[in-house]
């Protein structure tokens, strides 16, 4: 595939039905217009890329604009939709479930919506999980709670078995809410459906609390995550300042990317050190973390340290590689390790009081805040519009602050990371006052 076509979305076929949405095709009549298949948004907005295309006589790489189409693929009143949630918990999952059900039922008149319990396990009959019927009445209040109404699990199931289940229940659309592993899984399901010449749309709604889905502005739940973490940092600061040479260590989620730790530190600017997976740091030496921490205590008599769970893994010698059911590498506990090393370093030097706080599971199961609630609803609506138009193997997402459809295989090529040369990380360093390098 050429670069110019890399964001093209696969289609199940020609759209033969008229949308039941009473929208407009006329500009200026104060009614929202249907989105045309020709509506595209430029991916790279830089002047450098603009000049490159202009000078080379090339068309820019564009993404499909998300939204309702005038012609749709499915006969909505006779269609069946299914929803599955996979992987770890994240704020906003229930908001997305609710948004999908409401949009399918009220926008398009879809009568049958199936909830798949406990992730992809629910598509394997051998697991014994019964599918549930979802109605507006059943989901109308679930947005007020964290977690997932449907239950979740990690790890994949046999793709052929899962597609058999979808076909047996005459499912026309599958909405999968999850992160990198979930999206790869639903893409594989879409591939198996294509091999069978099936006509089932598979759609991903990108969910990861770590905000590490590539290309998109951010994944839902992320804003709530650092919002919930912020008062914890405030209280940790109170603990640190309440003792002579008080040190608070707060471990936040961030397996491969440190966005929560960095954003929480910016939102609650009482943090003195942020340690993230993207940066290498040493404990020892004149420029090492422990010496810099000692200087901090000498000057201010307290310190607040925020560490992402995946930070500092290079400090663990000869560690065995262990993965979870989703294939993610299980990291050593950097928070406990730091507490031990700091305690050892200051023993016999000067008294320190160390408080270690790990609020990870409280943060991830919180209900979505207002900002995420809005985002979740809009993602759900756009996912439904795309599926009804017969698009498949795509994620509904926001890029450059506009809602678009992107092929799943484009967002799962790599994890998004903090750019250590970028303005965002520089803002964190300005807020904390920590040096560019530790060690």
Coordinates of C-alpha atoms in Angstrom, one line a residue:
X1 CA 0.0 0.0 0.0
X2 CA 1.4 3.5 -0.9
X3 CA 1.8 6.0 1.9
X4 CA -1.0 8.1 0.4
X5 CA -3.5 5.3 0.9
X6 CA -2.4 4.1 4.3
X7 CA -5.4 5.6 6.1
X8 CA -8.0 4.2 3.7
X9 CA -10.8 2.3 5.5
X10 CA -12.0 -1.1 4.3
X11 CA -15.7 -1.4 3.3
X12 CA -18.0 -4.3 3.3
X13 CA -19.6 -3.2 0.1
X14 CA -21.9 -0.7 -1.5
X15 CA -24.4 1.1 0.8
X16 CA -27.9 0.3 -0.4
X17 CA -30.1 1.8 2.4
X18 CA -30.9 5.4 3.2
X19 CA -30.0 6.6 6.7
X20 CA -32.9 7.0 9.1
X21 CA -31.3 10.2 10.4
X22 CA -33.1 13.3 9.4
X23 CA -30.0 15.3 8.5
X24 CA -29.2 17.8 5.8
X25 CA -27.1 18.0 2.6
X26 CA -27.4 21.8 2.3
X27 CA -25.0 24.2 3.8
X28 CA -26.4 27.1 5.8
X29 CA -29.8 25.6 6.8
X30 CA -28.7 25.2 10.4
X31 CA -29.1 21.4 10.3
X32 CA -26.1 19.1 10.7
X33 CA -25.0 17.8 7.3
X34 CA -24.3 14.2 6.4
X35 CA -20.6 13.5 6.0
X36 CA -19.5 12.7 2.5
X37 CA -17.2 9.8 1.6
X38 CA -15.0 12.4 -0.1
X39 CA -14.6 14.4 3.2
X40 CA -10.9 14.0 4.2
X41 CA -8.7 15.7 6.8
X42 CA -5.0 16.2 6.4
X43 CA -2.9 14.1 8.8
X44 CA 0.3 16.2 9.0
X45 CA -0.5 19.9 9.5
X46 CA 3.1 21.2 9.5
X47 CA 4.2 23.9 7.0
X48 CA 7.1 21.6 6.2
X49 CA 4.8 18.9 5.0
X50 CA 2.6 21.3 3.2
X51 CA 5.6 22.7 1.2
X52 CA 6.8 19.2 0.5
X53 CA 3.5 18.2 -1.1
X54 CA 3.2 21.6 -2.9
X55 CA 6.7 21.4 -4.4
X56 CA 6.4 17.7 -5.3
X57 CA 2.9 18.0 -6.8
X58 CA 1.7 15.3 -4.4
X59 CA -1.6 15.0 -2.6
X60 CA -1.3 15.0 1.2
X61 CA -1.9 11.9 3.4
X62 CA -5.5 12.2 4.6
X63 CA -7.9 10.5 7.0
X64 CA -11.6 9.8 6.6
X65 CA -13.7 12.3 8.5
X66 CA -16.0 10.6 11.0
X67 CA -19.7 11.0 11.1
X68 CA -23.1 9.9 9.8
X69 CA -23.4 8.9 6.1
X70 CA -26.5 9.5 4.0
X71 CA -26.3 6.0 2.6
X72 CA -25.7 3.1 4.9
X73 CA -24.8 -0.6 4.4
X74 CA -27.0 -2.3 7.0
X75 CA -30.8 -2.5 7.1
X76 CA -30.7 -0.9 10.6
X77 CA -34.1 -2.2 11.8
X78 CA -33.0 -5.8 11.1
X79 CA -29.4 -5.5 12.2
X80 CA -27.7 -7.0 15.2
X81 CA -24.9 -5.4 17.1
X82 CA -22.5 -6.8 19.7
X83 CA -20.3 -5.0 22.3
X84 CA -17.2 -6.4 24.1
X85 CA -14.8 -4.8 26.6
X86 CA -11.3 -6.3 27.1
X87 CA -8.1 -5.7 29.0
X88 CA -7.6 -3.7 32.2
X89 CA -10.2 -1.3 33.6
X90 CA -10.2 2.3 32.6
X91 CA -12.5 5.3 33.4
X92 CA -15.2 5.7 30.8
X93 CA -15.8 2.2 29.6
X94 CA -19.4 2.2 30.8
X95 CA -19.9 5.6 29.1
X96 CA -18.8 4.1 25.8
X97 CA -21.1 1.1 26.3
X98 CA -24.0 3.4 27.1
X99 CA -23.2 5.7 24.1
X100 CA -23.1 2.7 21.7
X101 CA -26.4 1.3 22.9
X102 CA -28.2 4.6 22.8
X103 CA -26.9 5.5 19.4
X104 CA -27.7 2.1 17.9
X105 CA -31.2 2.1 19.4
X106 CA -32.3 5.7 19.1
X107 CA -30.4 6.9 16.1
X108 CA -30.8 3.9 13.9
X109 CA -33.5 1.8 15.4
X110 CA -31.4 -1.3 16.0
X111 CA -33.5 -3.7 18.0
X112 CA -31.0 -6.3 19.0
X113 CA -27.8 -5.4 20.8
X114 CA -25.8 -8.2 22.5
X115 CA -23.4 -7.7 25.4
X116 CA -20.4 -10.1 25.4
X117 CA -19.4 -10.8 28.9
X118 CA -15.8 -11.0 30.2
X119 CA -13.9 -9.9 27.1
X120 CA -13.1 -12.3 24.3
X121 CA -13.8 -15.2 26.6
X122 CA -17.5 -14.4 26.0
X123 CA -17.1 -15.3 22.4
X124 CA -15.8 -18.8 23.3
X125 CA -18.8 -21.0 24.2
X126 CA -16.5 -23.4 26.1
X127 CA -16.0 -20.7 28.8
X128 CA -19.7 -20.9 29.6
X129 CA -20.4 -17.1 29.7
X130 CA -24.0 -16.3 28.6
X131 CA -24.4 -13.4 26.2
X132 CA -26.7 -10.6 27.6
X133 CA -29.2 -8.4 25.9
X134 CA -28.5 -4.7 26.1
X135 CA -31.3 -2.2 26.1
X136 CA -31.4 1.6 26.8
X137 CA -33.1 0.8 30.1
X138 CA -30.4 -1.5 31.2
X139 CA -27.5 0.9 30.5
X140 CA -29.1 4.3 31.2
X141 CA -27.3 4.7 34.6
X142 CA -24.0 2.8 34.1
X143 CA -22.0 5.9 33.2
X144 CA -22.1 6.9 36.9
X145 CA -19.9 4.0 37.8
X146 CA -16.4 2.9 37.0
X147 CA -15.3 -0.5 35.8
X148 CA -17.1 -2.3 33.0
X149 CA -20.8 -3.3 33.1
X150 CA -19.9 -6.3 30.8
X151 CA -16.8 -7.5 32.7
X152 CA -13.4 -7.9 31.1
X153 CA -10.6 -10.4 30.7
X154 CA -7.1 -10.5 29.2
X155 CA -5.8 -12.7 26.5
X156 CA -7.2 -13.9 23.2
X157 CA -9.3 -16.8 22.2
X158 CA -9.3 -18.9 19.0
X159 CA -10.2 -16.4 16.2
X160 CA -12.1 -19.0 14.3
X161 CA -14.2 -19.9 17.3
X162 CA -15.0 -16.3 18.0
X163 CA -16.1 -15.7 14.4
X164 CA -18.3 -18.8 14.6
X165 CA -20.0 -17.4 17.6
X166 CA -20.6 -14.0 15.9
X167 CA -22.0 -15.8 12.8
X168 CA -24.2 -18.1 15.0
X169 CA -25.8 -15.1 16.6
X170 CA -26.1 -13.3 13.3
X171 CA -24.1 -10.4 14.5
X172 CA -23.7 -7.6 11.9
X173 CA -21.5 -5.2 13.9
X174 CA -18.9 -5.9 16.6
X175 CA -17.7 -3.0 18.8
X176 CA -14.5 -3.8 20.7
X177 CA -13.5 -1.4 23.5
X178 CA -9.9 -1.9 24.5
X179 CA -6.2 -1.1 24.1
X180 CA -3.4 -2.4 21.9
X181 CA -4.1 -6.2 22.4
X182 CA -7.8 -5.8 22.0
X183 CA -7.5 -3.8 18.8
X184 CA -5.1 -6.4 17.4
X185 CA -7.6 -9.1 18.4
X186 CA -10.6 -7.4 16.7
X187 CA -8.5 -6.8 13.6
X188 CA -7.7 -10.5 13.5
X189 CA -11.4 -11.2 13.8
X190 CA -12.0 -8.9 10.9
X191 CA -9.4 -10.7 8.9
X192 CA -11.1 -14.1 9.5
X193 CA -14.4 -12.6 8.5
X194 CA -12.9 -11.4 5.3
X195 CA -11.5 -14.8 4.5
X196 CA -15.0 -16.2 4.9
X197 CA -16.5 -13.4 2.7
X198 CA -18.5 -12.4 5.7
X199 CA -20.3 -9.1 6.1
X200 CA -19.6 -8.2 9.7
X201 CA -18.3 -4.8 10.6
X202 CA -15.6 -4.8 13.3
X203 CA -14.9 -1.5 15.1
X204 CA -12.4 -0.5 17.8
X205 CA -12.8 2.2 20.4
X206 CA -9.3 2.8 21.7
X207 CA -9.1 2.4 25.5
X208 CA -5.9 2.6 27.4
X209 CA -5.3 4.4 30.6
X210 CA -1.7 4.9 29.7
X211 CA -2.6 7.0 26.6
X212 CA -0.1 4.9 24.5
X213 CA -2.2 4.3 21.4
X214 CA -0.2 5.6 18.5
X215 CA -1.3 8.5 16.2
X216 CA -4.5 9.6 18.1
X217 CA -4.7 12.7 20.3
X218 CA -5.5 10.7 23.4
X219 CA -7.4 7.6 24.5
X220 CA -10.5 7.9 26.6
X221 CA -10.1 7.6 30.4
X222 CA -6.7 9.3 30.4
X223 CA -7.9 12.7 31.4
X224 CA -9.8 11.1 34.4
X225 CA -6.7 9.1 35.3
X226 CA -4.5 12.1 36.0
X227 CA -7.5 14.1 37.3
X228 CA -8.0 11.4 40.0
X229 CA -4.2 11.2 40.6
X230 CA -3.8 14.9 41.2
X231 CA -5.3 15.2 44.7
X232 CA -3.3 12.1 45.7
X233 CA -0.2 14.0 44.8
X234 CA -1.4 16.9 46.8
X235 CA -1.9 14.7 49.9
X236 CA 1.5 13.1 49.3
X237 CA 3.1 16.5 49.3
X238 CA 1.4 17.2 52.7
X239 CA 2.9 14.0 54.0
X240 CA 6.4 14.9 52.7
X241 CA 6.3 18.4 54.2
X242 CA 5.0 17.1 57.5
X243 CA 8.3 15.5 58.4
X244 CA 12.0 16.6 58.4
X245 CA 13.5 15.2 55.2
X246 CA 10.1 13.8 54.3
X247 CA 9.9 11.9 51.0
X248 CA 6.8 10.7 49.3
X249 CA 7.0 8.2 46.5
X250 CA 3.8 7.8 44.3
X251 CA 3.7 5.0 41.7
X252 CA 1.2 5.6 38.9
X253 CA 0.3 3.5 35.9
X254 CA 2.4 3.7 32.8
X255 CA 3.8 0.4 31.6
X256 CA 5.6 1.7 28.5
X257 CA 4.7 5.4 28.4
X258 CA 4.7 8.0 31.2
X259 CA 1.8 10.2 30.2
X260 CA -0.2 9.8 33.5
X261 CA 2.8 10.5 35.7
X262 CA 3.9 13.5 33.7
X263 CA 0.4 15.0 33.3
X264 CA -0.5 14.5 36.9
X265 CA 2.7 16.3 37.9
X266 CA 1.8 19.2 35.7
X267 CA -1.8 19.3 37.0
X268 CA -0.6 19.3 40.6
X269 CA 2.7 21.1 40.5
X270 CA 4.1 20.0 43.9
X271 CA 6.1 17.2 42.4
X272 CA 9.9 17.4 42.4
X273 CA 10.9 14.4 40.3
X274 CA 9.0 12.5 37.6
X275 CA 10.5 9.2 36.5
X276 CA 9.1 7.6 33.3
X277 CA 9.8 4.6 31.1
X278 CA 11.1 6.8 28.2
X279 CA 14.0 8.1 30.2
X280 CA 17.1 6.2 31.4
X281 CA 18.4 7.2 34.8
X282 CA 21.0 6.0 37.2
X283 CA 20.8 5.9 41.0
X284 CA 24.4 6.3 41.8
X285 CA 27.1 8.8 40.8
X286 CA 27.5 12.5 41.3
X287 CA 24.7 13.2 38.8
X288 CA 22.6 10.1 39.7
X289 CA 19.1 10.3 41.1
X290 CA 20.1 9.7 44.8
X291 CA 22.7 12.5 44.8
X292 CA 20.3 14.9 43.2
X293 CA 17.6 13.9 45.7
X294 CA 20.1 14.5 48.6
X295 CA 20.7 18.0 47.3
X296 CA 17.0 18.6 47.1
X297 CA 16.5 17.5 50.7
X298 CA 19.5 19.7 51.8
X299 CA 17.8 22.7 50.3
X300 CA 14.1 22.1 50.9
X301 CA 13.9 19.4 53.6
X302 CA 11.3 17.4 51.6
X303 CA 10.7 15.8 48.2
X304 CA 7.8 14.4 46.2
X305 CA 8.7 11.7 43.6
X306 CA 6.2 10.4 41.0
X307 CA 7.3 7.2 39.2
X308 CA 5.5 5.4 36.4
X309 CA 5.3 1.6 36.8
X310 CA 7.5 0.9 33.8
X311 CA 10.3 3.3 34.7
X312 CA 13.8 2.2 35.8
X313 CA 13.4 -1.4 34.7
X314 CA 17.1 -1.3 33.5
X315 CA 18.0 -1.1 37.2
X316 CA 16.9 -4.7 37.8
X317 CA 19.8 -7.1 37.0
X318 CA 19.1 -10.4 35.2
X319 CA 15.4 -10.1 35.6
X320 CA 13.3 -12.9 34.1
X321 CA 10.9 -11.8 31.3
X322 CA 7.4 -12.7 32.3
X323 CA 4.3 -11.7 30.3
X324 CA 0.6 -11.4 31.3
X325 CA -2.3 -13.0 29.4
X326 CA -2.3 -10.0 27.0
X327 CA 1.4 -10.5 26.2
X328 CA 2.5 -7.4 28.1
X329 CA 5.8 -7.7 29.9
X330 CA 5.3 -7.7 33.7
X331 CA 7.6 -5.2 35.3
X332 CA 9.4 -5.3 38.6
X333 CA 8.0 -3.0 41.3
X334 CA 10.0 0.2 40.8
X335 CA 8.2 1.9 43.6
X336 CA 9.2 -0.5 46.3
X337 CA 12.7 -0.7 44.8
X338 CA 13.2 3.0 45.0
X339 CA 12.0 3.1 48.6
X340 CA 14.5 0.5 49.6
X341 CA 17.4 2.1 47.7
X342 CA 16.7 5.6 49.1
X343 CA 16.5 4.2 52.6
X344 CA 19.8 2.4 52.1
X345 CA 21.5 5.5 50.7
X346 CA 20.5 7.8 53.6
X347 CA 21.2 5.3 56.4
X348 CA 23.9 6.7 58.6
X349 CA 23.9 9.9 56.6
X350 CA 20.8 11.8 57.7
X351 CA 17.3 10.7 58.9
X352 CA 14.6 10.5 56.3
X353 CA 10.9 9.6 56.5
X354 CA 9.6 7.8 53.4
X355 CA 6.0 7.3 52.5
X356 CA 5.2 5.0 49.6
X357 CA 1.8 5.3 47.9
X358 CA 0.4 3.1 45.1
X359 CA -3.1 4.2 44.1
X360 CA -3.0 2.5 40.7
X361 CA -6.2 0.4 41.0
X362 CA -8.1 3.2 42.6
X363 CA -7.3 5.5 39.7
X364 CA -8.2 3.0 36.9
X365 CA -11.6 2.1 38.3
X366 CA -12.9 5.6 38.9
X367 CA -15.9 6.8 36.9
X368 CA -15.2 9.2 34.0
X369 CA -15.0 12.9 34.7
X370 CA -17.0 15.4 32.7
X371 CA -14.3 15.9 30.0
X372 CA -13.9 12.1 29.4
X373 CA -17.7 11.6 29.5
X374 CA -18.1 14.0 26.6
X375 CA -15.3 12.3 24.7
X376 CA -16.6 8.8 25.3
X377 CA -20.1 9.7 24.0
X378 CA -18.7 11.3 20.9
X379 CA -16.4 8.3 20.2
X380 CA -19.3 5.9 20.6
X381 CA -21.5 7.9 18.2
X382 CA -18.9 8.1 15.6
X383 CA -18.1 4.4 15.9
X384 CA -21.8 3.6 15.3
X385 CA -22.0 5.9 12.3
X386 CA -19.0 4.2 10.7
X387 CA -20.2 0.7 11.3
X388 CA -23.7 1.4 9.9
X389 CA -22.0 2.7 6.7
X390 CA -20.3 -0.7 6.3
X391 CA -16.8 0.4 7.3
X392 CA -14.7 -2.2 9.0
X393 CA -11.4 -2.8 10.8
X394 CA -11.1 0.8 11.9
X395 CA -11.0 2.8 15.1
X396 CA -13.1 5.9 15.8
X397 CA -10.7 8.4 17.2
X398 CA -9.6 12.0 17.4
X399 CA -6.6 13.4 15.6
X400 CA -5.6 17.0 15.4
X401 CA -8.7 17.7 17.5
X402 CA -11.0 16.3 14.7
X403 CA -12.9 13.0 14.7
X404 CA -11.7 10.6 12.1
X405 CA -11.6 6.9 11.2
X406 CA -8.2 5.2 11.1
X407 CA -7.4 1.6 10.1
X408 CA -6.7 -0.5 13.2
X409 CA -3.4 -1.8 11.8
X410 CA -2.1 1.8 11.6
X411 CA -2.6 2.5 15.3
X412 CA -1.2 -0.8 16.5
X413 CA 2.2 -0.7 14.8
X414 CA 3.9 0.9 17.8
X415 CA 3.2 2.4 21.2
X416 CA 3.0 6.2 21.6
X417 CA 5.8 7.6 23.8
X418 CA 6.7 10.9 25.4
X419 CA 9.1 12.8 23.2
X420 CA 12.0 13.7 25.6
X421 CA 12.8 16.6 23.2
X422 CA 9.2 17.7 23.0
X423 CA 7.6 20.7 24.6
X424 CA 5.4 18.6 26.8
X425 CA 8.3 16.9 28.6
X426 CA 10.1 20.3 28.8
X427 CA 7.0 21.6 30.6
X428 CA 7.3 18.8 33.1
X429 CA 11.0 19.6 33.8
X430 CA 10.1 23.2 34.2
X431 CA 7.4 22.4 36.7
X432 CA 9.5 19.9 38.8
X433 CA 12.9 21.6 38.5
X434 CA 14.6 18.3 38.0
X435 CA 17.6 18.2 35.6
X436 CA 17.4 17.0 32.0
X437 CA 19.5 13.9 32.9
X438 CA 19.9 11.8 36.1
X439 CA 23.2 10.0 35.9

